[in-house]
Short mmCIF file of C-alpha atoms in Angstrom, two decimals:
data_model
loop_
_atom_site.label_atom_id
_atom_site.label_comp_id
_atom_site.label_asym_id
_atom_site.label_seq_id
_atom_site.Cartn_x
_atom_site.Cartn_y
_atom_site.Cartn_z
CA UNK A 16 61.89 -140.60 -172.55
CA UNK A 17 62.45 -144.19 -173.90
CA UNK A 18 60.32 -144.98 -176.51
CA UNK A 19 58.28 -148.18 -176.98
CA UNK A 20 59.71 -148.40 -180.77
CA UNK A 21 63.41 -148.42 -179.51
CA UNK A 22 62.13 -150.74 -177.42
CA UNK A 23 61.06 -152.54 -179.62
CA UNK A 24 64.10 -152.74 -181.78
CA UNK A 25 66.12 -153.36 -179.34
CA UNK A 26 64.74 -156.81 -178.45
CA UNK A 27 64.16 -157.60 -181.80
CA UNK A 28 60.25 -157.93 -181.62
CA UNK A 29 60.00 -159.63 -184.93
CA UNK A 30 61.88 -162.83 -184.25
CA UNK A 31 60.15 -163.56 -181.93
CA UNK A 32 57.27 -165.01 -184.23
CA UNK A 33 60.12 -167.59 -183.95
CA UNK A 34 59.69 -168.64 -180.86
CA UNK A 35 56.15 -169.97 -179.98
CA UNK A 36 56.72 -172.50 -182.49
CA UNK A 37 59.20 -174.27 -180.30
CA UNK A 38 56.88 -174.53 -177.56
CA UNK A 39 54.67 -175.74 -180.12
CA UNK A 40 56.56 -178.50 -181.63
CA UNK A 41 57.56 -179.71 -178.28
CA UNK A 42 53.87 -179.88 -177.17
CA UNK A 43 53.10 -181.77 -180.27
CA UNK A 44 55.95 -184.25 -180.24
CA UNK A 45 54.72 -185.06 -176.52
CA UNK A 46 51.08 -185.26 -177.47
CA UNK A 47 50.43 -182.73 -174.59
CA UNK A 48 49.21 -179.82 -176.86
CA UNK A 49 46.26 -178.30 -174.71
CA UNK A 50 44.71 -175.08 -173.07
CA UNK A 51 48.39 -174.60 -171.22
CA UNK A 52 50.35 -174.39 -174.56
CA UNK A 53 49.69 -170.84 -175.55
CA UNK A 54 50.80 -169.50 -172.10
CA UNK A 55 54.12 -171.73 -172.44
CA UNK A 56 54.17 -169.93 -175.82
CA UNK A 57 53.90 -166.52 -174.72
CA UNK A 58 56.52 -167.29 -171.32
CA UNK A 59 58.92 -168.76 -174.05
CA UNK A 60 58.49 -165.15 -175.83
CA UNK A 61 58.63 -163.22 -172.63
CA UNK A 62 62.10 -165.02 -171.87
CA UNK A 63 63.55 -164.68 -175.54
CA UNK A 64 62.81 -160.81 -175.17
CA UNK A 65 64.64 -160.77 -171.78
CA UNK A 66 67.56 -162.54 -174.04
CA UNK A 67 67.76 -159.62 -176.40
CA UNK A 68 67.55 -156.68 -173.97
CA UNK A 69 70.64 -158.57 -171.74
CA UNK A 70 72.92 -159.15 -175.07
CA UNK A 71 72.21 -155.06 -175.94
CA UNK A 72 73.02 -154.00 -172.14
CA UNK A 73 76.18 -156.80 -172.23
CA UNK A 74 77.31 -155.68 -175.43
CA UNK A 75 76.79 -151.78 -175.24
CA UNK A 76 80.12 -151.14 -175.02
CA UNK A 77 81.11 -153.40 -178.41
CA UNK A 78 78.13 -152.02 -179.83
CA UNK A 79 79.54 -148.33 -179.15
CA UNK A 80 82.66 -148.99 -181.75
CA UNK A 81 81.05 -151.78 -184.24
CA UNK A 82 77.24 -150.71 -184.44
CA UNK A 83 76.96 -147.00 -183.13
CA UNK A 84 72.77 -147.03 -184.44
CA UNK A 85 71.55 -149.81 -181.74
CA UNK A 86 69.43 -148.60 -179.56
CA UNK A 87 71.51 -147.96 -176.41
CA UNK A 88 74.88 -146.78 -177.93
CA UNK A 89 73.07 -144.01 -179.48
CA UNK A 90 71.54 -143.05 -176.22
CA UNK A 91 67.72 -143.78 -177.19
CA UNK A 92 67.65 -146.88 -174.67
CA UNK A 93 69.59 -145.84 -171.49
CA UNK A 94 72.01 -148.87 -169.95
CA UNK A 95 69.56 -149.13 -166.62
CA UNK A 96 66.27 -149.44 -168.84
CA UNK A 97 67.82 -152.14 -170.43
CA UNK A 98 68.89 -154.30 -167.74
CA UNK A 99 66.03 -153.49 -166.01
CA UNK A 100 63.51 -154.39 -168.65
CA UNK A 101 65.94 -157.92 -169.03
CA UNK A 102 65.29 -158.77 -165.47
CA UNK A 103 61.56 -157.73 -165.73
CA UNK A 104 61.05 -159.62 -168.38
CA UNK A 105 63.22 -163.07 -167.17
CA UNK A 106 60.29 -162.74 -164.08
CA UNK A 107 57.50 -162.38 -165.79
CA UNK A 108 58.47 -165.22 -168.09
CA UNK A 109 59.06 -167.06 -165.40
CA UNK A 110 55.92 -166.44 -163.47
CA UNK A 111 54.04 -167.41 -166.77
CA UNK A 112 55.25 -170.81 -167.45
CA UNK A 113 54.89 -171.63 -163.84
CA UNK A 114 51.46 -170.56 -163.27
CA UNK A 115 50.33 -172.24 -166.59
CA UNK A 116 52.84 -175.68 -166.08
CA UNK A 117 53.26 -176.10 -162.33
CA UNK A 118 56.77 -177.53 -161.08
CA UNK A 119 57.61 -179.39 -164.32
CA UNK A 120 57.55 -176.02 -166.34
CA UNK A 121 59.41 -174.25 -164.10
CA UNK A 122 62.07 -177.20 -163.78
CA UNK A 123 62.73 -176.43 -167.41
CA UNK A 124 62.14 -172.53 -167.67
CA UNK A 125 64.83 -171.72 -164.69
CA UNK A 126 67.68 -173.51 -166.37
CA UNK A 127 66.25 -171.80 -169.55
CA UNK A 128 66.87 -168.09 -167.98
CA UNK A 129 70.22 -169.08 -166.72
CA UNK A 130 71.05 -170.31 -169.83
CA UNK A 131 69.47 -167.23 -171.46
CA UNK A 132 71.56 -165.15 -169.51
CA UNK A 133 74.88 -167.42 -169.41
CA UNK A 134 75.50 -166.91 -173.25
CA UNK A 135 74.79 -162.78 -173.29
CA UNK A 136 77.02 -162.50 -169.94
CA UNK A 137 79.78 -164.91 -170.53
CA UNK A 138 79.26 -167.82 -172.91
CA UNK A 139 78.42 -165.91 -176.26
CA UNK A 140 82.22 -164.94 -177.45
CA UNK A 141 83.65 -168.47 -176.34
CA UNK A 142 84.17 -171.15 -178.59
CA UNK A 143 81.03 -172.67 -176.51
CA UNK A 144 78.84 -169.14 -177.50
CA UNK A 145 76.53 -171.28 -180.51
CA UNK A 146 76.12 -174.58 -178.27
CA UNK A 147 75.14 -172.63 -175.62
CA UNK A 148 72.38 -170.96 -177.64
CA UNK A 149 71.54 -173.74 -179.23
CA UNK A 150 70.89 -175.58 -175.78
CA UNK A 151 68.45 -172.62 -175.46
CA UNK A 152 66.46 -173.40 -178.09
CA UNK A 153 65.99 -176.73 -177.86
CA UNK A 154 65.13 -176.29 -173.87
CA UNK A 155 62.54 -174.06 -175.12
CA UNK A 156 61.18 -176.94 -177.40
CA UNK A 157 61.29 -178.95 -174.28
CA UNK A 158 59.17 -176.31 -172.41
CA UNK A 159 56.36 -177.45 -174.42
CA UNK A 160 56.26 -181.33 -173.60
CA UNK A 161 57.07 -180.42 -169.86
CA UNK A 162 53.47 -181.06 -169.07
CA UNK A 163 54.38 -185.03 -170.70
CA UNK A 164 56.90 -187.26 -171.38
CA UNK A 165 59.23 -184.95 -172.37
CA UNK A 166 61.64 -187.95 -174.09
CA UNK A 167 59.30 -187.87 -177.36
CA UNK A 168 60.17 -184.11 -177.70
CA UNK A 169 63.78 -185.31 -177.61
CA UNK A 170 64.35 -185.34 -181.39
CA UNK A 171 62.51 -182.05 -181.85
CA UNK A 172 64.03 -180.15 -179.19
CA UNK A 173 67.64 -181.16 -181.06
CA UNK A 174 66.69 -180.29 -184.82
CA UNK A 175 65.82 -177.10 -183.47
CA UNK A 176 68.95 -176.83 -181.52
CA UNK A 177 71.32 -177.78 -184.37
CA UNK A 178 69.43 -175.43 -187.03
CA UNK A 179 70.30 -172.98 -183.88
CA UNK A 180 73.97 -173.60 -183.96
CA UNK A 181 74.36 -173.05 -187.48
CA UNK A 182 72.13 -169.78 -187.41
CA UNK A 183 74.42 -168.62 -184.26
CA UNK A 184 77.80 -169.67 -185.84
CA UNK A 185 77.32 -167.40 -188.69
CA UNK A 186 76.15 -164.91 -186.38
CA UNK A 187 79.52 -164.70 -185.09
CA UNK A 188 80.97 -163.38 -188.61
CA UNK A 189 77.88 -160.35 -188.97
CA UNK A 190 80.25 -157.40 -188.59
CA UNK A 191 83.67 -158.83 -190.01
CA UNK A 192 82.46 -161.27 -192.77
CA UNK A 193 83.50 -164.73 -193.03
CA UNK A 194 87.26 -165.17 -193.54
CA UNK A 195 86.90 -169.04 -193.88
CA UNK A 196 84.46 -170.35 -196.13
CA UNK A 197 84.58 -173.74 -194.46
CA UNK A 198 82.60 -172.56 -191.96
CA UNK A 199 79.15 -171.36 -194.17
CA UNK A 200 79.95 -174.54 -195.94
CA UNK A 201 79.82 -176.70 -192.76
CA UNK A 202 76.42 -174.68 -191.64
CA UNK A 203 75.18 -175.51 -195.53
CA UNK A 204 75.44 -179.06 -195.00
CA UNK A 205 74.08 -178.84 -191.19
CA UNK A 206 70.99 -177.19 -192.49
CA UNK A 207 70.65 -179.90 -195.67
CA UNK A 208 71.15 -182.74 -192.96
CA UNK A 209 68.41 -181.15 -190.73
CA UNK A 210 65.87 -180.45 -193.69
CA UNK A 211 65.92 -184.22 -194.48
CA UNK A 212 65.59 -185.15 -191.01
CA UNK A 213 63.04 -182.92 -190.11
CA UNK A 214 59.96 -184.54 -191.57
CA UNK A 215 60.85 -187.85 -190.34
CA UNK A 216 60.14 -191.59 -191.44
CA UNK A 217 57.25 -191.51 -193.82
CA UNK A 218 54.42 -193.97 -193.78
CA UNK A 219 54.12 -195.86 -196.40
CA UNK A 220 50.74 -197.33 -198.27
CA UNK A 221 51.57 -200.85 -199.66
CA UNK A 222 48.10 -201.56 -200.68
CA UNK A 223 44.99 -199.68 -202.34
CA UNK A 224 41.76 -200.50 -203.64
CA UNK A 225 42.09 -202.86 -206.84
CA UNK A 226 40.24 -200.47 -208.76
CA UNK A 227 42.78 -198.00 -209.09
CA UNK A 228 45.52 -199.73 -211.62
CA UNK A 229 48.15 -197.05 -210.75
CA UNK A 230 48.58 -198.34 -206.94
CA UNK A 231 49.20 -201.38 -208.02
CA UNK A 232 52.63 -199.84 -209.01
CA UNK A 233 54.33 -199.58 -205.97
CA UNK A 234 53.72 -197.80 -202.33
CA UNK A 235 52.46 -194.35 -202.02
CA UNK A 236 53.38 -191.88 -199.80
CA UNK A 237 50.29 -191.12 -197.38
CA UNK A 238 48.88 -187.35 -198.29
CA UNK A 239 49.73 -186.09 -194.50
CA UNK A 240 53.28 -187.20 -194.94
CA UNK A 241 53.46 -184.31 -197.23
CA UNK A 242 53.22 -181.30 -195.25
CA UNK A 243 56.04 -182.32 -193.09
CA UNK A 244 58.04 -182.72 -196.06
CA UNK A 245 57.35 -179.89 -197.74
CA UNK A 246 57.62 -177.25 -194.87
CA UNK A 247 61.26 -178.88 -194.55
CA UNK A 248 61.84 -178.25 -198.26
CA UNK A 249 60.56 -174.67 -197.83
CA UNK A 250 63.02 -174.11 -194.74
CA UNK A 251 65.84 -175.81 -196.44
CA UNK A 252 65.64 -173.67 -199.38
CA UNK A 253 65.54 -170.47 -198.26
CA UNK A 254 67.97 -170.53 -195.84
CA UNK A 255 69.94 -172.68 -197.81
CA UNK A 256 70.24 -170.04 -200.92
CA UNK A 257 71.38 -167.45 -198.07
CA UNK A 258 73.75 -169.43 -196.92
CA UNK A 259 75.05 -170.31 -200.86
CA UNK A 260 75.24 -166.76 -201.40
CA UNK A 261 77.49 -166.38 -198.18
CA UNK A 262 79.60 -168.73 -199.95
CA UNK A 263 79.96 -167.11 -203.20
CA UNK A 264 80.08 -163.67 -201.02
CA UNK A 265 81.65 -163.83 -197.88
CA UNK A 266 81.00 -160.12 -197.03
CA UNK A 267 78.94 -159.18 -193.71
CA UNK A 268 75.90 -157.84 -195.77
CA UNK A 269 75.96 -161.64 -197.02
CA UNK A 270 76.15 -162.71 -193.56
CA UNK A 271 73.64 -160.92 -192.14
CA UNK A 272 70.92 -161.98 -195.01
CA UNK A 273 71.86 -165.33 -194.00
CA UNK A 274 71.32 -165.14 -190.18
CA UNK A 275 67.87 -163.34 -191.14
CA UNK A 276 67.13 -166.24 -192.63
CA UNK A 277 67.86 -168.42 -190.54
CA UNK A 278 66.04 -166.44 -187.90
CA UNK A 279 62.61 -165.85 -190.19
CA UNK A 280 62.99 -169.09 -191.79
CA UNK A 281 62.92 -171.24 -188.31
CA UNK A 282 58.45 -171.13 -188.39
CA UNK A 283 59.20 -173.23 -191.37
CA UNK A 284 61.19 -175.90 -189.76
CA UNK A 285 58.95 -175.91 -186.33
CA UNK A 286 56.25 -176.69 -188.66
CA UNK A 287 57.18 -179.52 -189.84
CA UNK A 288 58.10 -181.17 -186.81
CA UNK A 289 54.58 -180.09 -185.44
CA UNK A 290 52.92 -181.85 -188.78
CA UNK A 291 55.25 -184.65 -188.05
CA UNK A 292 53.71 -185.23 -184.49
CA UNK A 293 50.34 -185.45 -186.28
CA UNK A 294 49.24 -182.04 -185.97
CA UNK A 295 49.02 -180.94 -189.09
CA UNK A 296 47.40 -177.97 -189.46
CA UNK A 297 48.97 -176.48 -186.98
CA UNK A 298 52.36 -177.20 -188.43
CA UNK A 299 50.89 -174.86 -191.62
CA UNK A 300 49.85 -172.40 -189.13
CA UNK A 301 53.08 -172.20 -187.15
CA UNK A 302 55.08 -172.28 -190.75
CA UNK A 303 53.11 -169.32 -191.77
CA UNK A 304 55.05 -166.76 -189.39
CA UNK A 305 57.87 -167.24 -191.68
CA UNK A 306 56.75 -165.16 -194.28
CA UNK A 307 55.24 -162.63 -191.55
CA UNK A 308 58.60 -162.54 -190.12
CA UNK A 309 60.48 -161.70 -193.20
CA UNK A 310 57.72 -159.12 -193.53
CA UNK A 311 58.20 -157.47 -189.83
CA UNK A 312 61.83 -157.84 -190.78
CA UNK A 313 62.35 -155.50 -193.07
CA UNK A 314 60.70 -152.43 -190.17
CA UNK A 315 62.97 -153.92 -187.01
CA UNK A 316 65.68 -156.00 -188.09
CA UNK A 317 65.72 -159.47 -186.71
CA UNK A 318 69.88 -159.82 -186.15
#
């Protein structure tokens, strides 16, 4: 009898504390964060699982030769339960983000699924396999403004895709190692690039009351304007180190720290493109299921 742990492992449950904050940011971005944005949440999680249990069921055989322990391979998950429970969960995820969203969620959260299952059944060992995925995420961003104008979510929904592509493009390397180190140096950069980009334009104070000599010196950064700034610092570090190391140590142990990273380290980034949109404390909150996640991580891995 299956149990709910191999379950468990098998789609990953950890990473997906990843997940709601994409939803999130989206809502924020698109000012439509409301009663509806937890159940977009929780259908965004619903389809990520169904992601995980198709890739297992697609990859089974690969997984027989290169990682005999996964859950079906060593016969704890059988090839029908997974499918199964990947096609349960695509409907229920479905069924969620239409009853809470209407028509516009489900005009994003069908191409979602098919997107979902386009990488695990074809797309994922293609040259197109991390754009793919990373068109996943950021449709998942734009899951959250689908209740507004989903064009202000634009610039969230593709920070979160390209951190995506760099997290999936070392992916790629997990078993073998990386054999060119162009390639963690080009996902380095990518992730630098996004971690300056994420917290956006600053406003700026030119003036303050005379009584305080020390604004007189020049403009001040607005307090707010920090937490953006320093969630992206937080995400930029971490995952940035991992991906150093992968540098300096090509091997697949390397690689796989660095996709967990990039995988627990993602709360981070959401955050601060939630504080960006003005919602501040919620950008802290959704930041702090990084540190959860890296927590979880170490019971079910996350890759």
């Amino acid at each position: 009898m299956t149990r709910l742990a191999d379950l468990a492992e098998m789609v990953r449950a950890p990473a997906a504390l990843s997940v709601p904050g994409d939803v999130l940011a989206g809502a924020a971005s698109a000012g439509t964060l409301g009663r509806r944005t937890p159940a977009l949440a929780g259908a965004s999680v619903l389809l990520y699982w169904a992601g995980m249990a198709a890739n297992d069921w697609a990859d089974r055989r690969l997984d027989a030769v290169e990682r005999p322990e996964r859950p079906i391979p060593s016969g704890r998950v059988r090839p029908t339960v997974a499918l199964g429970l990947a096609g349960g969960l695509t409907a229920a995820g479905l069924a969620v983000a239409t009853a809470a969203g209407g028509v516009r969620a489900a005009a994003v959260a069908v191409p979602l699924a098919a997107t979902i299952w386009g990488y695990d059944l074809s797309a994922k060992d293609t040259a197109a396999g991390p754009a793919v995925m990373a068109a996943c995420r950021g449709l998942d961003v734009l899951l959250g403004a689908s209740a507004g104008r989903m064009g202000r979510a634009l610039p969230a929904a593709l920070t979160v895709a390209a951190h995506t592509w760099t997290v999936t493009a070392l992916s790629r390397r997990e078993v073998t190692g990386v054999t060119d180190r162009r390639l963690p140096g080009l996902t380095l950069a990518g992730t630098a690039l996004i971690a300056l980009a994420a917290p956006g334009r600053p406003t700026v104070l030119s003036g303050a009351p005379s009584s305080t000599e020390c604004v007189k010196r020049g403009p001040f950064l607005r307090f707010g304007d920090l937490v953006p700034a320093v969630l992206a610092a937080g995400y930029a570090g971490r995952y940035g180190r991992a991906q150093a190391r992968v540098l300096a140590d090509p091997s697949p142990a390397r690689v796989r720290a660095a996709v967990g990273a990039g995988i627990t380290g993602l709360p981070a980034l959401q955050g601060a493109l939630t504080a960006r949109a003005g919602a501040r404390l919620l950008g802290l909150a959704v930041a702090g299921a990084a540190p959860l996640g890296r927590r979880l991580a170490r019971l079910i891995s996350p890759t």
